[in-house]
Every structure is written in structure tokens, then in C-alpha cells.
Coordinates of C-alpha atoms in Angstrom, one line a residue:
Chain O
M1 CA 0.0 0.0 0.0
E2 CA 1.3 3.4 -0.9
T3 CA 1.8 5.9 1.9
T4 CA 2.1 9.7 1.2
A5 CA 5.6 11.1 1.6
D6 CA 5.1 14.1 3.8
Y7 CA 8.6 15.1 4.7
C8 CA 12.0 15.6 3.2
I9 CA 15.5 15.7 4.7
G10 CA 18.2 18.3 4.0
I11 CA 21.8 17.7 4.9
D12 CA 24.7 20.3 4.7
L13 CA 27.9 18.3 4.8
G14 CA 30.7 20.6 6.0
G15 CA 34.4 20.0 6.9
T16 CA 33.7 20.5 10.7
S17 CA 30.1 19.6 11.2
I18 CA 27.1 18.1 9.4
K19 CA 23.9 20.0 9.6
M20 CA 20.7 18.0 9.2
G21 CA 17.1 19.2 8.9
L22 CA 13.7 17.6 8.7
F23 CA 11.2 19.6 6.6
E24 CA 7.6 19.4 5.6
I25 CA 7.1 19.2 1.8
S26 CA 5.7 22.7 2.1
G27 CA 9.1 24.1 3.2
K28 CA 8.5 24.3 7.0
L29 CA 11.6 23.3 9.0
L30 CA 10.4 21.0 11.8
D31 CA 13.6 19.9 13.4
K32 CA 17.4 20.4 12.9
W33 CA 20.4 18.9 14.5
N34 CA 24.2 18.6 14.0
I35 CA 26.8 15.9 14.2
D36 CA 30.6 16.2 13.9
T37 CA 32.3 15.4 10.7
N38 CA 34.6 12.5 11.2
K39 CA 37.4 13.0 8.8
A40 CA 39.5 10.1 10.0
E41 CA 40.6 7.7 7.2
N42 CA 39.7 10.1 4.5
G43 CA 36.2 10.6 5.8
K44 CA 35.2 7.0 5.1
N45 CA 32.6 6.8 7.9
I46 CA 30.9 10.1 7.1
L47 CA 28.0 8.7 5.1
S48 CA 27.2 5.9 7.5
D49 CA 27.4 8.4 10.4
I50 CA 24.8 10.5 8.6
I51 CA 22.4 7.6 8.0
S52 CA 22.8 6.4 11.6
S53 CA 22.0 9.8 13.0
L54 CA 19.1 10.2 10.6
N55 CA 17.6 6.8 11.6
L56 CA 18.0 7.6 15.3
Q57 CA 16.3 11.0 14.9
L58 CA 13.4 9.6 12.9
C59 CA 12.9 6.9 15.5
K60 CA 12.9 9.5 18.3
L61 CA 10.4 11.6 16.4
K62 CA 8.3 8.5 15.6
I63 CA 8.4 9.2 11.8
E64 CA 8.3 6.2 9.5
P65 CA 11.1 6.3 6.8
S66 CA 8.3 5.6 4.2
K67 CA 7.0 9.1 5.0
I68 CA 10.3 10.7 3.8
K69 CA 10.1 11.7 0.1
G70 CA 13.9 11.9 -0.1
I71 CA 17.2 13.0 1.3
G72 CA 19.1 15.9 -0.3
I73 CA 22.8 16.4 0.5
G74 CA 25.1 19.4 -0.2
I75 CA 28.8 18.6 -0.6
P76 CA 31.8 21.0 -0.3
G77 CA 33.2 20.2 -3.8
P78 CA 32.2 19.5 -7.3
V79 CA 29.5 16.9 -7.9
T80 CA 28.9 15.3 -11.3
G81 CA 25.6 14.3 -12.8
D82 CA 25.2 10.9 -11.0
G83 CA 25.9 12.1 -7.5
F84 CA 29.7 11.3 -7.8
V85 CA 32.3 13.5 -6.0
P86 CA 35.7 13.4 -7.7
V87 CA 37.3 15.4 -4.9
S88 CA 36.4 17.2 -1.7
V89 CA 39.5 18.7 0.0
N90 CA 37.5 19.6 3.1
L91 CA 36.3 16.1 3.7
G92 CA 39.4 14.3 2.5
W93 CA 37.4 12.5 -0.2
V94 CA 38.7 11.3 -3.6
N95 CA 36.3 9.6 -6.0
V96 CA 33.4 9.0 -3.7
P97 CA 30.2 7.7 -5.4
V98 CA 28.0 9.4 -2.8
K99 CA 24.6 8.5 -4.3
E100 CA 25.6 4.9 -4.9
Q101 CA 27.0 4.5 -1.4
L102 CA 23.9 6.0 0.2
K103 CA 21.7 3.6 -1.8
L104 CA 23.4 0.7 0.1
L105 CA 22.7 2.5 3.5
T106 CA 19.1 3.6 3.0
D107 CA 16.0 2.9 0.9
I108 CA 15.1 6.6 0.9
P109 CA 15.8 8.3 -2.5
V110 CA 18.9 10.5 -2.5
K111 CA 19.9 13.7 -4.4
V112 CA 23.4 15.1 -4.2
G113 CA 24.6 18.7 -5.1
N114 CA 27.4 21.2 -4.6
D115 CA 26.9 23.1 -1.4
A116 CA 27.1 26.7 -2.8
K117 CA 24.6 25.8 -5.6
V118 CA 22.4 24.0 -3.1
A119 CA 22.4 27.1 -0.8
A120 CA 21.1 29.2 -3.7
L121 CA 18.2 26.8 -4.1
G122 CA 17.5 27.1 -0.4
E123 CA 17.2 30.9 -0.6
M124 CA 14.9 30.5 -3.6
W125 CA 12.7 28.1 -1.7
Q126 CA 12.3 29.8 1.7
G127 CA 14.7 32.7 1.8
S128 CA 15.2 36.0 0.1
G129 CA 14.6 34.5 -3.3
K130 CA 11.1 33.2 -2.3
G131 CA 8.7 33.8 -5.2
Y132 CA 11.4 34.0 -7.9
K133 CA 12.4 31.3 -10.4
N134 CA 15.7 32.7 -11.7
L135 CA 18.3 34.0 -9.3
V136 CA 22.0 34.2 -8.6
M137 CA 23.4 33.8 -5.1
I138 CA 26.9 35.1 -4.4
T139 CA 28.5 33.8 -1.2
L140 CA 31.1 36.2 0.1
G141 CA 33.5 34.5 2.5
T142 CA 37.1 33.7 2.6
G143 CA 36.6 33.1 -1.1
I144 CA 33.6 33.8 -3.3
G145 CA 31.3 31.1 -4.4
G146 CA 27.9 31.1 -6.1
G147 CA 24.9 29.3 -7.3
V148 CA 22.7 30.0 -10.4
I149 CA 19.1 29.0 -10.5
I150 CA 17.2 29.1 -13.8
D151 CA 13.5 28.0 -13.9
E152 CA 13.7 26.8 -10.3
K153 CA 16.6 24.4 -11.0
I154 CA 20.3 24.5 -10.2
V155 CA 22.4 25.2 -13.3
P156 CA 25.3 22.7 -12.8
G157 CA 27.5 23.7 -15.8
F158 CA 29.3 21.4 -18.3
Y159 CA 32.3 21.0 -16.0
G160 CA 30.3 21.6 -12.8
A161 CA 31.7 25.2 -12.8
A162 CA 28.5 27.2 -13.2
G163 CA 28.3 29.8 -10.4
E164 CA 32.1 30.1 -10.0
I165 CA 31.5 33.8 -9.7
G166 CA 34.6 34.2 -7.7
H167 CA 36.8 33.4 -10.7
M168 CA 35.3 35.7 -13.2
P169 CA 38.1 37.8 -14.6
I170 CA 37.1 41.3 -13.5
N171 CA 40.2 43.3 -12.9
Q172 CA 42.6 43.4 -15.8
D173 CA 45.0 45.6 -13.8
E174 CA 45.5 43.1 -11.0
L175 CA 49.2 42.2 -10.5
E176 CA 49.0 39.5 -7.9
S177 CA 47.8 35.9 -8.5
C178 CA 44.6 34.3 -7.3
N179 CA 44.7 30.9 -5.6
C180 CA 43.4 29.5 -8.9
G181 CA 46.6 30.7 -10.7
K182 CA 44.9 33.5 -12.8
K183 CA 45.1 37.3 -12.1
G184 CA 42.2 39.6 -11.5
C185 CA 39.5 37.2 -10.3
L186 CA 36.6 38.8 -8.4
E187 CA 37.6 36.7 -5.4
Q188 CA 40.9 38.7 -5.2
E189 CA 39.0 42.0 -5.0
A190 CA 35.8 41.4 -3.0
S191 CA 36.3 38.3 -0.7
A192 CA 37.1 38.7 3.0
T193 CA 40.6 37.9 2.1
G194 CA 40.6 40.6 -0.7
I195 CA 39.2 43.2 1.7
V196 CA 41.9 42.5 4.3
R197 CA 44.6 42.6 1.6
E198 CA 43.4 46.0 0.3
A199 CA 43.1 47.5 3.8
K200 CA 46.6 46.5 4.6
K201 CA 47.8 48.0 1.3
L202 CA 46.1 51.3 2.0
L203 CA 47.2 51.4 5.7
E204 CA 50.8 51.1 4.5
R205 CA 50.7 54.1 2.3
A206 CA 47.9 56.2 4.0
T207 CA 48.7 59.8 4.9
F208 CA 45.8 60.1 7.2
K209 CA 44.8 58.4 10.4
S210 CA 42.5 55.3 10.5
L211 CA 40.7 53.4 13.2
L212 CA 42.6 50.4 11.8
D213 CA 46.0 51.8 12.4
N214 CA 48.0 49.5 14.7
E215 CA 45.4 46.8 14.3
K216 CA 47.5 43.6 14.5
N217 CA 44.9 41.0 13.6
L218 CA 43.0 42.7 10.8
T219 CA 39.8 41.0 9.6
A220 CA 37.1 41.9 7.1
Y221 CA 34.7 42.2 10.1
K222 CA 36.9 44.9 11.6
V223 CA 37.1 46.8 8.3
F224 CA 33.3 46.9 8.2
E225 CA 33.0 48.0 11.8
A226 CA 35.5 50.8 11.2
A227 CA 33.6 51.8 8.0
K228 CA 30.3 51.9 10.0
A229 CA 32.1 54.2 12.5
G230 CA 32.9 56.5 9.7
D231 CA 36.5 55.6 9.0
L232 CA 37.6 57.0 5.7
L233 CA 40.1 54.3 4.8
A234 CA 37.8 51.5 5.7
N235 CA 35.1 53.1 3.5
Q236 CA 37.5 53.3 0.6
V237 CA 38.3 49.6 1.0
I238 CA 34.6 48.6 1.0
E239 CA 33.8 50.9 -1.9
R240 CA 36.5 49.2 -4.0
A241 CA 35.2 45.7 -3.2
A242 CA 31.6 46.9 -4.0
K243 CA 32.8 48.3 -7.3
Y244 CA 34.2 45.0 -8.5
L245 CA 31.1 43.2 -7.2
G246 CA 28.9 45.6 -9.1
I247 CA 30.8 45.1 -12.3
A248 CA 30.7 41.3 -11.9
M249 CA 27.0 41.4 -11.3
A250 CA 26.4 43.6 -14.3
C251 CA 28.3 41.0 -16.3
I252 CA 26.1 38.3 -14.9
T253 CA 23.0 40.2 -15.9
G254 CA 24.5 40.4 -19.5
V255 CA 24.3 36.6 -19.5
I256 CA 21.1 35.7 -17.7
D257 CA 19.4 38.9 -16.5
P258 CA 18.2 37.2 -13.2
D259 CA 15.1 38.1 -11.3
V260 CA 17.1 38.8 -8.2
F261 CA 20.7 38.7 -6.8
I262 CA 21.2 37.4 -3.3
L263 CA 24.3 38.2 -1.3
G264 CA 25.3 35.7 1.4
G265 CA 28.3 34.6 3.4
G266 CA 30.2 36.3 6.2
V267 CA 31.1 39.5 4.2
S268 CA 27.4 40.1 3.4
E269 CA 26.8 40.4 7.2
A270 CA 28.2 43.9 6.8
G271 CA 24.6 44.5 5.6
Q272 CA 23.3 47.9 4.4
I273 CA 26.7 49.6 4.1
L274 CA 27.9 47.0 1.5
L275 CA 24.5 46.6 -0.2
D276 CA 24.2 50.4 -0.9
Q277 CA 27.6 50.5 -2.5
V278 CA 27.0 47.4 -4.5
K279 CA 23.7 48.7 -5.8
K280 CA 25.4 52.0 -6.8
Y281 CA 28.1 50.3 -8.9
Y282 CA 25.7 47.7 -10.3
K283 CA 23.5 50.5 -11.7
E284 CA 26.5 52.3 -13.2
N285 CA 27.7 49.2 -15.0
V286 CA 24.6 47.4 -16.1
L287 CA 22.6 47.9 -19.4
F288 CA 19.8 50.4 -18.7
L289 CA 17.1 47.7 -19.2
S290 CA 18.1 46.0 -16.0
K291 CA 19.0 48.9 -13.7
E292 CA 16.2 47.9 -11.2
T293 CA 17.2 44.3 -10.6
Q294 CA 16.5 43.3 -7.0
I295 CA 19.6 42.9 -4.9
K296 CA 19.0 41.4 -1.5
L297 CA 20.9 40.0 1.5
A298 CA 20.5 36.3 2.1
A299 CA 17.9 35.4 4.8
L300 CA 18.6 31.8 5.8
K301 CA 22.2 32.3 6.9
N302 CA 23.7 29.0 7.9
D303 CA 20.5 27.1 7.3
A304 CA 20.5 27.8 3.5
G305 CA 22.3 24.6 2.9
I306 CA 19.8 22.3 4.6
Y307 CA 16.8 24.2 3.0
G308 CA 18.3 23.8 -0.4
A309 CA 19.3 20.2 0.0
A310 CA 15.7 19.4 1.1
R311 CA 14.4 21.3 -1.9
M312 CA 16.4 19.3 -4.3
V313 CA 14.3 16.3 -3.4
L314 CA 11.2 18.1 -4.7
E315 CA 12.6 18.8 -8.2
Chain J
M1 CA -10.7 14.1 -36.2
E2 CA -7.2 14.8 -35.2
T3 CA -4.5 15.0 -37.9
T4 CA -0.8 14.7 -37.2
A5 CA 1.1 17.9 -37.3
D6 CA 4.1 17.1 -39.5
Y7 CA 5.5 20.5 -40.2
C8 CA 6.5 23.8 -38.5
I9 CA 7.1 27.3 -39.9
G10 CA 10.1 29.5 -38.9
I11 CA 10.0 33.2 -39.7
D12 CA 12.9 35.7 -39.3
L13 CA 11.4 39.2 -39.4
G14 CA 14.1 41.7 -40.4
G15 CA 14.1 45.4 -41.2
T16 CA 14.6 44.8 -44.9
S17 CA 13.3 41.4 -45.7
I18 CA 11.3 38.6 -44.0
K19 CA 12.7 35.1 -44.3
M20 CA 10.3 32.2 -44.1
G21 CA 11.0 28.5 -43.9
L22 CA 8.9 25.3 -43.9
F23 CA 10.4 22.5 -41.8
E24 CA 9.7 19.0 -41.0
I25 CA 9.3 18.4 -37.2
S26 CA 12.6 16.5 -37.5
G27 CA 14.5 19.7 -38.4
K28 CA 14.7 19.3 -42.1
L29 CA 14.3 22.5 -44.1
L30 CA 11.9 21.7 -47.0
D31 CA 11.4 25.1 -48.5
K32 CA 12.4 28.7 -47.8
W33 CA 11.3 32.0 -49.4
N34 CA 11.6 35.8 -48.7
I35 CA 9.2 38.8 -48.8
D36 CA 10.1 42.4 -48.5
T37 CA 9.4 44.2 -45.2
N38 CA 6.8 46.8 -45.7
K39 CA 7.7 49.5 -43.2
A40 CA 5.1 52.0 -44.4
E41 CA 2.7 53.3 -41.6
N42 CA 4.9 52.0 -38.8
G43 CA 4.9 48.5 -40.3
K44 CA 1.2 48.0 -39.7
N45 CA 0.9 45.5 -42.6
I46 CA 3.8 43.3 -41.8
L47 CA 1.9 40.6 -39.9
S48 CA -0.8 40.3 -42.5
D49 CA 1.8 40.3 -45.3
I50 CA 3.4 37.3 -43.5
I51 CA 0.2 35.3 -43.2
S52 CA -0.8 36.0 -46.8
S53 CA 2.5 34.8 -48.1
L54 CA 2.4 31.8 -45.8
N55 CA -1.1 30.8 -46.9
L56 CA -0.1 31.2 -50.6
Q57 CA 3.0 29.1 -50.2
L58 CA 1.2 26.3 -48.3
C59 CA -1.5 26.3 -51.1
K60 CA 1.2 26.0 -53.8
L61 CA 2.9 23.2 -51.9
K62 CA -0.5 21.5 -51.3
I63 CA 0.0 21.4 -47.5
E64 CA -3.1 21.6 -45.3
P65 CA -2.7 24.3 -42.5
S66 CA -3.9 21.5 -40.0
K67 CA -0.6 19.8 -40.8
I68 CA 1.4 22.8 -39.4
K69 CA 2.2 22.4 -35.7
G70 CA 3.0 26.0 -35.3
I71 CA 4.6 29.2 -36.5
G72 CA 7.6 30.6 -34.8
I73 CA 8.7 34.2 -35.4
G74 CA 11.9 36.0 -34.4
I75 CA 11.6 39.8 -33.9
P76 CA 14.4 42.4 -34.0
G77 CA 13.7 43.8 -30.5
P78 CA 12.7 42.8 -27.0
V79 CA 9.7 40.4 -26.6
T80 CA 7.9 40.0 -23.4
G81 CA 6.4 36.8 -22.1
D82 CA 3.1 36.9 -23.9
G83 CA 4.5 37.7 -27.4
F84 CA 4.3 41.4 -26.9
V85 CA 6.8 43.8 -28.6
P86 CA 7.2 47.1 -26.7
V87 CA 9.4 48.5 -29.4
S88 CA 11.2 47.5 -32.5
V89 CA 13.2 50.4 -34.1
N90 CA 14.0 48.4 -37.2
L91 CA 10.3 47.7 -38.0
G92 CA 8.9 51.1 -36.7
W93 CA 6.8 49.2 -34.2
V94 CA 5.7 50.5 -30.8
N95 CA 3.6 48.3 -28.5
V96 CA 2.6 45.6 -31.0
P97 CA 0.9 42.6 -29.5
V98 CA 2.3 40.2 -32.1
K99 CA 0.9 37.0 -30.8
E100 CA -2.5 38.5 -30.2
Q101 CA -2.7 40.0 -33.7
L102 CA -1.5 36.8 -35.4
K103 CA -4.2 34.9 -33.6
L104 CA -6.8 37.0 -35.5
L105 CA -5.0 36.2 -38.8
T106 CA -4.5 32.4 -38.5
D107 CA -5.6 29.4 -36.5
I108 CA -2.1 28.0 -36.4
P109 CA -0.5 28.4 -32.9
V110 CA 2.2 31.1 -32.8
K111 CA 5.4 31.6 -30.7
V112 CA 7.3 34.9 -30.6
G113 CA 10.9 35.5 -29.6
N114 CA 13.8 37.9 -29.9
D115 CA 15.8 37.3 -33.1
A116 CA 19.2 36.9 -31.5
K117 CA 17.9 34.5 -28.9
V118 CA 16.0 32.6 -31.5
A119 CA 19.1 32.2 -33.7
A120 CA 20.9 30.6 -30.7
L121 CA 18.1 28.1 -30.5
G122 CA 18.5 27.4 -34.3
E123 CA 22.2 26.7 -33.9
M124 CA 21.3 24.3 -31.1
W125 CA 18.7 22.5 -33.2
Q126 CA 20.5 22.0 -36.5
G127 CA 23.7 24.0 -36.4
S128 CA 27.0 24.0 -34.6
G129 CA 25.3 23.4 -31.3
K130 CA 23.5 20.2 -32.4
G131 CA 23.6 17.6 -29.6
Y132 CA 24.2 20.2 -26.9
K133 CA 21.5 21.5 -24.4
N134 CA 23.3 24.5 -22.9
L135 CA 25.0 27.0 -25.1
V136 CA 25.8 30.6 -25.7
M137 CA 25.7 32.2 -29.1
I138 CA 27.5 35.4 -29.7
T139 CA 26.6 37.4 -32.8
L140 CA 29.4 39.7 -33.9
G141 CA 28.1 42.3 -36.3
T142 CA 27.8 46.1 -36.2
G143 CA 27.0 45.5 -32.6
I144 CA 27.2 42.4 -30.5
G145 CA 24.1 40.4 -29.6
G146 CA 23.7 37.0 -28.1
G147 CA 21.4 34.2 -27.0
V148 CA 21.6 31.9 -24.0
I149 CA 20.1 28.4 -24.1
I150 CA 19.8 26.3 -20.9
D151 CA 18.2 22.9 -20.9
E152 CA 17.3 23.4 -24.6
K153 CA 15.3 26.5 -23.8
I154 CA 15.9 30.2 -24.5
V155 CA 16.7 32.1 -21.3
P156 CA 14.7 35.4 -21.7
G157 CA 15.8 37.3 -18.6
F158 CA 13.7 39.2 -16.1
Y159 CA 13.8 42.4 -18.3
G160 CA 14.3 40.4 -21.5
A161 CA 18.0 41.3 -21.3
A162 CA 19.6 37.8 -21.0
G163 CA 22.2 37.4 -23.7
E164 CA 23.0 41.1 -24.0
I165 CA 26.6 40.0 -24.1
G166 CA 27.5 43.2 -26.1
H167 CA 26.9 45.3 -23.0
M168 CA 28.9 43.4 -20.5
P169 CA 31.3 45.9 -18.8
I170 CA 34.6 44.4 -19.9
N171 CA 37.1 47.2 -20.3
Q172 CA 37.4 49.5 -17.3
D173 CA 40.0 51.6 -19.1
E174 CA 37.7 52.6 -22.0
L175 CA 37.3 56.4 -22.3
E176 CA 34.7 56.6 -25.1
S177 CA 31.0 56.0 -24.6
C178 CA 29.0 53.1 -26.0
N179 CA 25.7 53.7 -27.8
C180 CA 24.0 52.5 -24.6
G181 CA 25.6 55.3 -22.6
K182 CA 28.0 53.2 -20.6
K183 CA 31.8 52.9 -21.1
G184 CA 33.8 49.8 -21.7
C185 CA 31.1 47.5 -23.2
L186 CA 32.3 44.4 -25.1
E187 CA 30.5 45.8 -28.1
Q188 CA 32.9 48.8 -28.2
E189 CA 35.9 46.5 -28.3
A190 CA 35.0 43.5 -30.4
S191 CA 32.1 44.5 -32.8
A192 CA 32.8 45.3 -36.5
T193 CA 32.4 49.0 -35.4
G194 CA 34.9 48.5 -32.6
I195 CA 37.4 46.8 -34.9
V196 CA 37.3 49.7 -37.4
R197 CA 37.6 52.2 -34.6
E198 CA 40.7 50.5 -33.2
A199 CA 42.2 50.1 -36.7
K200 CA 41.8 53.8 -37.4
K201 CA 43.4 54.7 -34.0
L202 CA 46.4 52.5 -34.6
L203 CA 46.8 53.7 -38.2
E204 CA 46.9 57.3 -37.0
R205 CA 49.8 56.7 -34.7
A206 CA 51.6 53.7 -36.3
T207 CA 55.3 54.1 -37.0
F208 CA 55.3 51.2 -39.5
K209 CA 53.6 50.5 -42.8
S210 CA 50.3 48.7 -43.1
L211 CA 48.2 47.3 -46.0
L212 CA 45.5 49.5 -44.6
D213 CA 47.4 52.8 -45.0
N214 CA 45.4 55.1 -47.3
E215 CA 42.3 52.9 -47.1
K216 CA 39.5 55.4 -47.4
N217 CA 36.6 53.1 -46.6
L218 CA 37.8 50.9 -43.8
T219 CA 35.7 47.9 -42.8
A220 CA 36.1 45.0 -40.4
Y221 CA 36.2 42.8 -43.5
K222 CA 39.2 44.7 -44.9
V223 CA 41.0 44.5 -41.5
F224 CA 40.5 40.7 -41.5
E225 CA 41.7 40.4 -45.1
A226 CA 44.9 42.4 -44.2
A227 CA 45.4 40.2 -41.2
K228 CA 45.2 37.1 -43.3
A229 CA 47.8 38.6 -45.6
G230 CA 50.1 38.9 -42.6
D231 CA 49.7 42.7 -41.9
L232 CA 51.1 43.4 -38.4
L233 CA 48.7 46.3 -37.6
A234 CA 45.6 44.4 -38.7
N235 CA 46.7 41.4 -36.6
Q236 CA 47.2 43.7 -33.5
V237 CA 43.6 45.0 -34.0
I238 CA 42.2 41.5 -34.2
E239 CA 44.2 40.2 -31.2
R240 CA 42.8 43.0 -29.1
A241 CA 39.2 42.3 -30.1
A242 CA 39.8 38.6 -29.4
K243 CA 41.3 39.4 -26.0
Y244 CA 38.1 41.2 -24.9
L245 CA 35.9 38.5 -26.4
G246 CA 37.9 35.8 -24.5
I247 CA 37.6 37.7 -21.2
A248 CA 33.8 38.1 -21.7
M249 CA 33.5 34.4 -22.5
A250 CA 35.4 33.5 -19.4
C251 CA 33.0 35.7 -17.4
I252 CA 30.1 33.9 -19.1
T253 CA 31.5 30.5 -18.1
G254 CA 31.8 31.8 -14.5
V255 CA 28.0 32.2 -14.6
I256 CA 26.7 29.2 -16.5
D257 CA 29.7 27.1 -17.7
P258 CA 28.0 26.3 -21.1
D259 CA 28.6 23.1 -23.1
V260 CA 29.6 25.2 -26.1
F261 CA 30.1 28.7 -27.4
I262 CA 29.0 29.6 -30.9
L263 CA 30.4 32.6 -32.7
G264 CA 28.1 34.0 -35.5
G265 CA 27.5 37.2 -37.4
G266 CA 29.6 39.0 -40.0
V267 CA 32.8 39.4 -37.9
S268 CA 32.8 35.6 -37.2
E269 CA 33.2 35.1 -41.0
A270 CA 36.9 36.0 -40.4
G271 CA 36.9 32.3 -39.4
Q272 CA 40.0 30.5 -38.1
I273 CA 42.2 33.6 -37.6
L274 CA 39.6 35.0 -35.1
L275 CA 38.8 31.7 -33.6
D276 CA 42.4 30.8 -32.7
Q277 CA 42.9 34.1 -30.9
V278 CA 39.6 33.9 -29.0
K279 CA 40.5 30.4 -27.8
K280 CA 43.9 31.6 -26.6
Y281 CA 42.5 34.4 -24.6
Y282 CA 39.5 32.3 -23.3
K283 CA 41.9 29.7 -21.9
E284 CA 44.1 32.4 -20.3
N285 CA 41.1 33.9 -18.5
V286 CA 38.8 31.1 -17.6
L287 CA 38.9 28.9 -14.4
F288 CA 41.0 25.8 -15.0
L289 CA 38.0 23.5 -14.8
S290 CA 36.6 24.8 -18.0
K291 CA 39.6 25.4 -20.2
E292 CA 38.4 22.9 -22.8
T293 CA 35.0 24.4 -23.5
Q294 CA 34.1 24.0 -27.2
I295 CA 34.2 27.2 -29.2
K296 CA 32.7 26.9 -32.7
L297 CA 31.8 29.1 -35.6
A298 CA 28.1 29.2 -36.4
A299 CA 26.9 26.9 -39.1
L300 CA 23.5 28.1 -40.3
K301 CA 24.6 31.7 -41.2
N302 CA 21.5 33.7 -42.3
D303 CA 19.2 30.7 -41.8
A304 CA 19.8 30.4 -38.0
G305 CA 16.8 32.7 -37.5
I306 CA 14.3 30.6 -39.4
Y307 CA 15.6 27.3 -37.9
G308 CA 15.3 28.7 -34.3
A309 CA 11.9 30.2 -34.9
A310 CA 10.6 26.9 -36.1
R311 CA 12.3 25.1 -33.1
M312 CA 10.4 27.4 -30.7
V313 CA 7.2 25.6 -31.8
L314 CA 8.5 22.3 -30.5
E315 CA 9.2 23.5 -27.0

């Protein structure tokens, strides 16, 4: 006899911890919990840890596995079509057939995706992108990642490299090299790392005082705090990062003209001060037709991954 | 009684002539013909001219209209969701509900799209993009247009501006203004107009001889001919255009990582000499994952529009 599948599971598999969430099909988060990521022996127990924890939790909550429509899982690394992960540095994985291995551990259907792309889907489902079908999420952290959603579906890219916003060649005058080996990637100019680099550069040659003078352990967070307090140098740093972000976003619009941009990740927590500058430079650089594109801050923060993973199940 | 629809019609509506094609559902072009575009009185007779010509042709060929699955039509201008054209400068149109008006003129179902986007779909169906589901076509002419196909469907964009590759902000050092009002658009650097502009600039200040010296009526075609003959200055001009094209394409890959790029339009007829340079600069600027993306010249030339228009009917 067929039972209705009322729930779905979203899992955000990170290098330190694994976030898991139980959702109603409607998008309501009912329960969430974490387990540690066991990276011993190249992370060979990670998948069985996940299923053990899931079974235990379902048992506690008195939910039959047959009521679960599927398990979605976001992985920190590239994922090919069939749920195969060629490499995940953060997990110590090489050539792990995630979907295939999970099939041996559970009868519940599984979907696997890249974590940044999955987070974009989460924001579309229940975050700042709710109500939109085409969006680009830009995750501003130590690096810059992204996810592109067209027609409510993740765009994976031929080589799995769609949404690699951080490596768009944006600054042709850049002299230093990016981690990827190229020069002038967006990530160099607008990531947390890039913001700190630029602040240090300006501090070295500044002829005026800054709240950041004598700061030994400079972080992007401190730059934003100084900017909010009115510091001139910190504001110059943020304006420069916003300029390159605005240019990159105008380029993105030239390709897919999305309904909305969503800015997430640690750097985006700077909030309005960053958003205002990004909007200014986006408008300056984009074709007039698209000047009013919505640009929003992410809403789901650290939960975007579990939301998006659960949403994959409903595709 | 239901009859099988065996054919579809593709129409490429241009400012000078209207190209029309009769296709088998399989993609085989059976017949094509042209009529002139009558722009008198803001082009108010264009749509009835089209249907008259179509009816006449079907009658000549002894094909029942019930055998036609649909008519697709590509328009030089933006097209909103419901087949509405707010403006088409080339046709003299303002606020023309194309789909609605055609419904009054024929019982055959109609689909309407922007001409550059439709051409991209044509190349996917029966041109250089055959066998691929995700592609970007870049049309290099007086300006630069484009079309983006994801999952075998045209990406229209929220403001109809997806594929406006020509206005991606690519050169931050550009001092002159683009027709759109911005500075540093790809179109300024790599269109036929941009190529002529750069050639003139170099000719003015060149300290060495060129085949293009004393050329009164300089065209992009002449620049390419000189380059093929080994002219140093002409080759510098082409290398510069290819550099900006390569950078723009690397940016596009950062967004959607397409299966293949297709270069069309008059400038692309330069062929291998352009293609080789574009590939070089694409590889230099793109993230390592996607260095081997296919880059091809368009195959359907002036017929891409009728192919793509007919293919819209099958979506």
C-alpha cells in the first residue's frame, strides 16, 4: 500500500560539522540537529554516520522512513551528474560515489549537489529568493562562491563550474595571482581575504589616520566595523570591493538577467553599508534595461544549505 | 478528427526582408522564401503580409494548415512573455501585441521570440550546437548580440535582457562611450564597429607601414583580409578584439559554464584567424576546470533565425 511522503531531509555536509534538517514538503523546518564530521581515514565513515544519525532521529520523532520523500545532501566540492564526488578537499574525499554508497545504506531516494549551488536553491525556496524562479546567489566569505538557479533548477555547468562567480576575470589591472593561478579574479578583489589585503595596502601608504592603524589582527569584520564608525580608509576599501562586485553582477546580468541577486556569506553580514555601494556600482555598469534588478541580502544564513538540500528532493 | 502535425514554420522578421521556412518536425528544411518588409505606416501591414505569403505558399505546396504544428517568429527587438513587442526600431513598431494580432489572422499556434535568442536556438537544433543542451551564441556584427540556451530553452531574462553580451562591462580603461551610454562594453571593443575604430586609431599613430594605409573606406572585413595577408597592424587589432571576447566568454563561463560557445555574425566570417585568438584568450582567463569548453563558428549563417523560430514551436 502506498503511503504519502510528507517530509524531506536536507543535509549540509561541512568540513567540521554536518547539519541536518527535517522539513515538511511545504518548506517548513520541523527539526534540525548537527553531528561532527569524522574526517579520519579520508572521511570513510561520514556517510554511515549520517544515516545512523538520521535513523535515530526519525525513530525519536516517531516518523516512518516511508514518510520521507527523499534526502538531499550538499557537498563541499564538485558533484557530477550521477551524485559522484571526484574530490572534496574539506572532507578528505577522492572519487566517492555518494549517491551509490547512500543507496546501500538507506531505501530513501537521495539527491546530491554542490553546497554553494544548493544554498542558492534554499534561498529560492524559503529565503530572500522566495517567489522568484531565476536567481544568482553570491556567497562572500574567505573566497567567493555562487549558485545559479534558472527556472527553479540549479544550473550545474558542463564542467560543474557554473556559479564560479569568484573566478570571473574582473580586474585586468591586478598584478597579484589568485589561488586559482589567474590574475584579476573577483575573489581577489571582493572576498574577505581581498578586503583585508586591500586594507593592509592602504594602511601602509595612507597619509591620514584610521581606526585600523596598529590593528594587529585585521579581519574583514573589523574593516566593516570601522567603516560603520565613519572611518575614511575602511570606507575606501569597501567601496572598492563593492565596485568590483557591481561590475561582476552587471556581467552576470548580461548573460542571464536574473530576477534577483542574493548576497550571502560572512562578508554580506556587513549589511546595508555593503548593499548600498554594490547597488550603486551595479546600476552604473549594467545595461539600462536591468537597472532595477532586485539585490537582497541572504535570509537563511547557515540554514540555506539544509533548506536547499531538502528542496532538491522536490525537483 | 485529429490530424498529425508534421511541419513547422520559422520566420525571421528583419528590417529589410522577411525570411520564411517550412520545416519537418525532425528539423529538415523543406522550403524557404523571402518577402520584403513593408515598413510604411509604422509597419502595420507586416503581420498580414506574412500570413498572406504563408497561406499562398502552403497552397502552392498543397499542404493543409492543419498539418502545421505552429509558426515561430523572431523579432528584432525585445519580446515580453506573452509575445508582446514594446518597441522595434527596425520595424517602426511601438507596443505591438504580435501573438494576439497573429491569432486574429491564423488558426495555427504562434510563438514569438527575440531574433538573437531565436538564432541561438536554431544553432542548437540544426547548427554547430547540435547535440548540446546548454549554449551561448555570440553574434558579432555592427553591434554584439547573443542568445543563451539552458536545458534546450531560451533564457529570456527578467527584463528580456539575457544574452546582452555586447553590453557586459569588460574594459574598465575605456574612455569613449558606447551607444548604450556606458563605457567599456564588449561591443565597443569587439564588434565590427569596434574593430574599425581600433584600426583607425592604430593607423593614426603607427610608425610602421600597413596594408590598410590610405584605405578610405575601412571595414572590419578589410581588416581581416589584411590580417590574413600577414599585416602586423591588422593582426594587432584582431588580437585586441579577441582578447576582450575571450575575457567576456570566461566571465560567461563563471556564470553558466556552457557546453559550447558559438560565434556568429559578419565578424565571425573571419573564421580561423579570429577563432584561434579567441580560444587563446579564453583559456588564459577562464577557471582551469573549463579550459576545454568547445568554441565553434556558427553553421547556419543567415538561416539560423528561421531554424530557431521553427524550433520554438516544438518546446
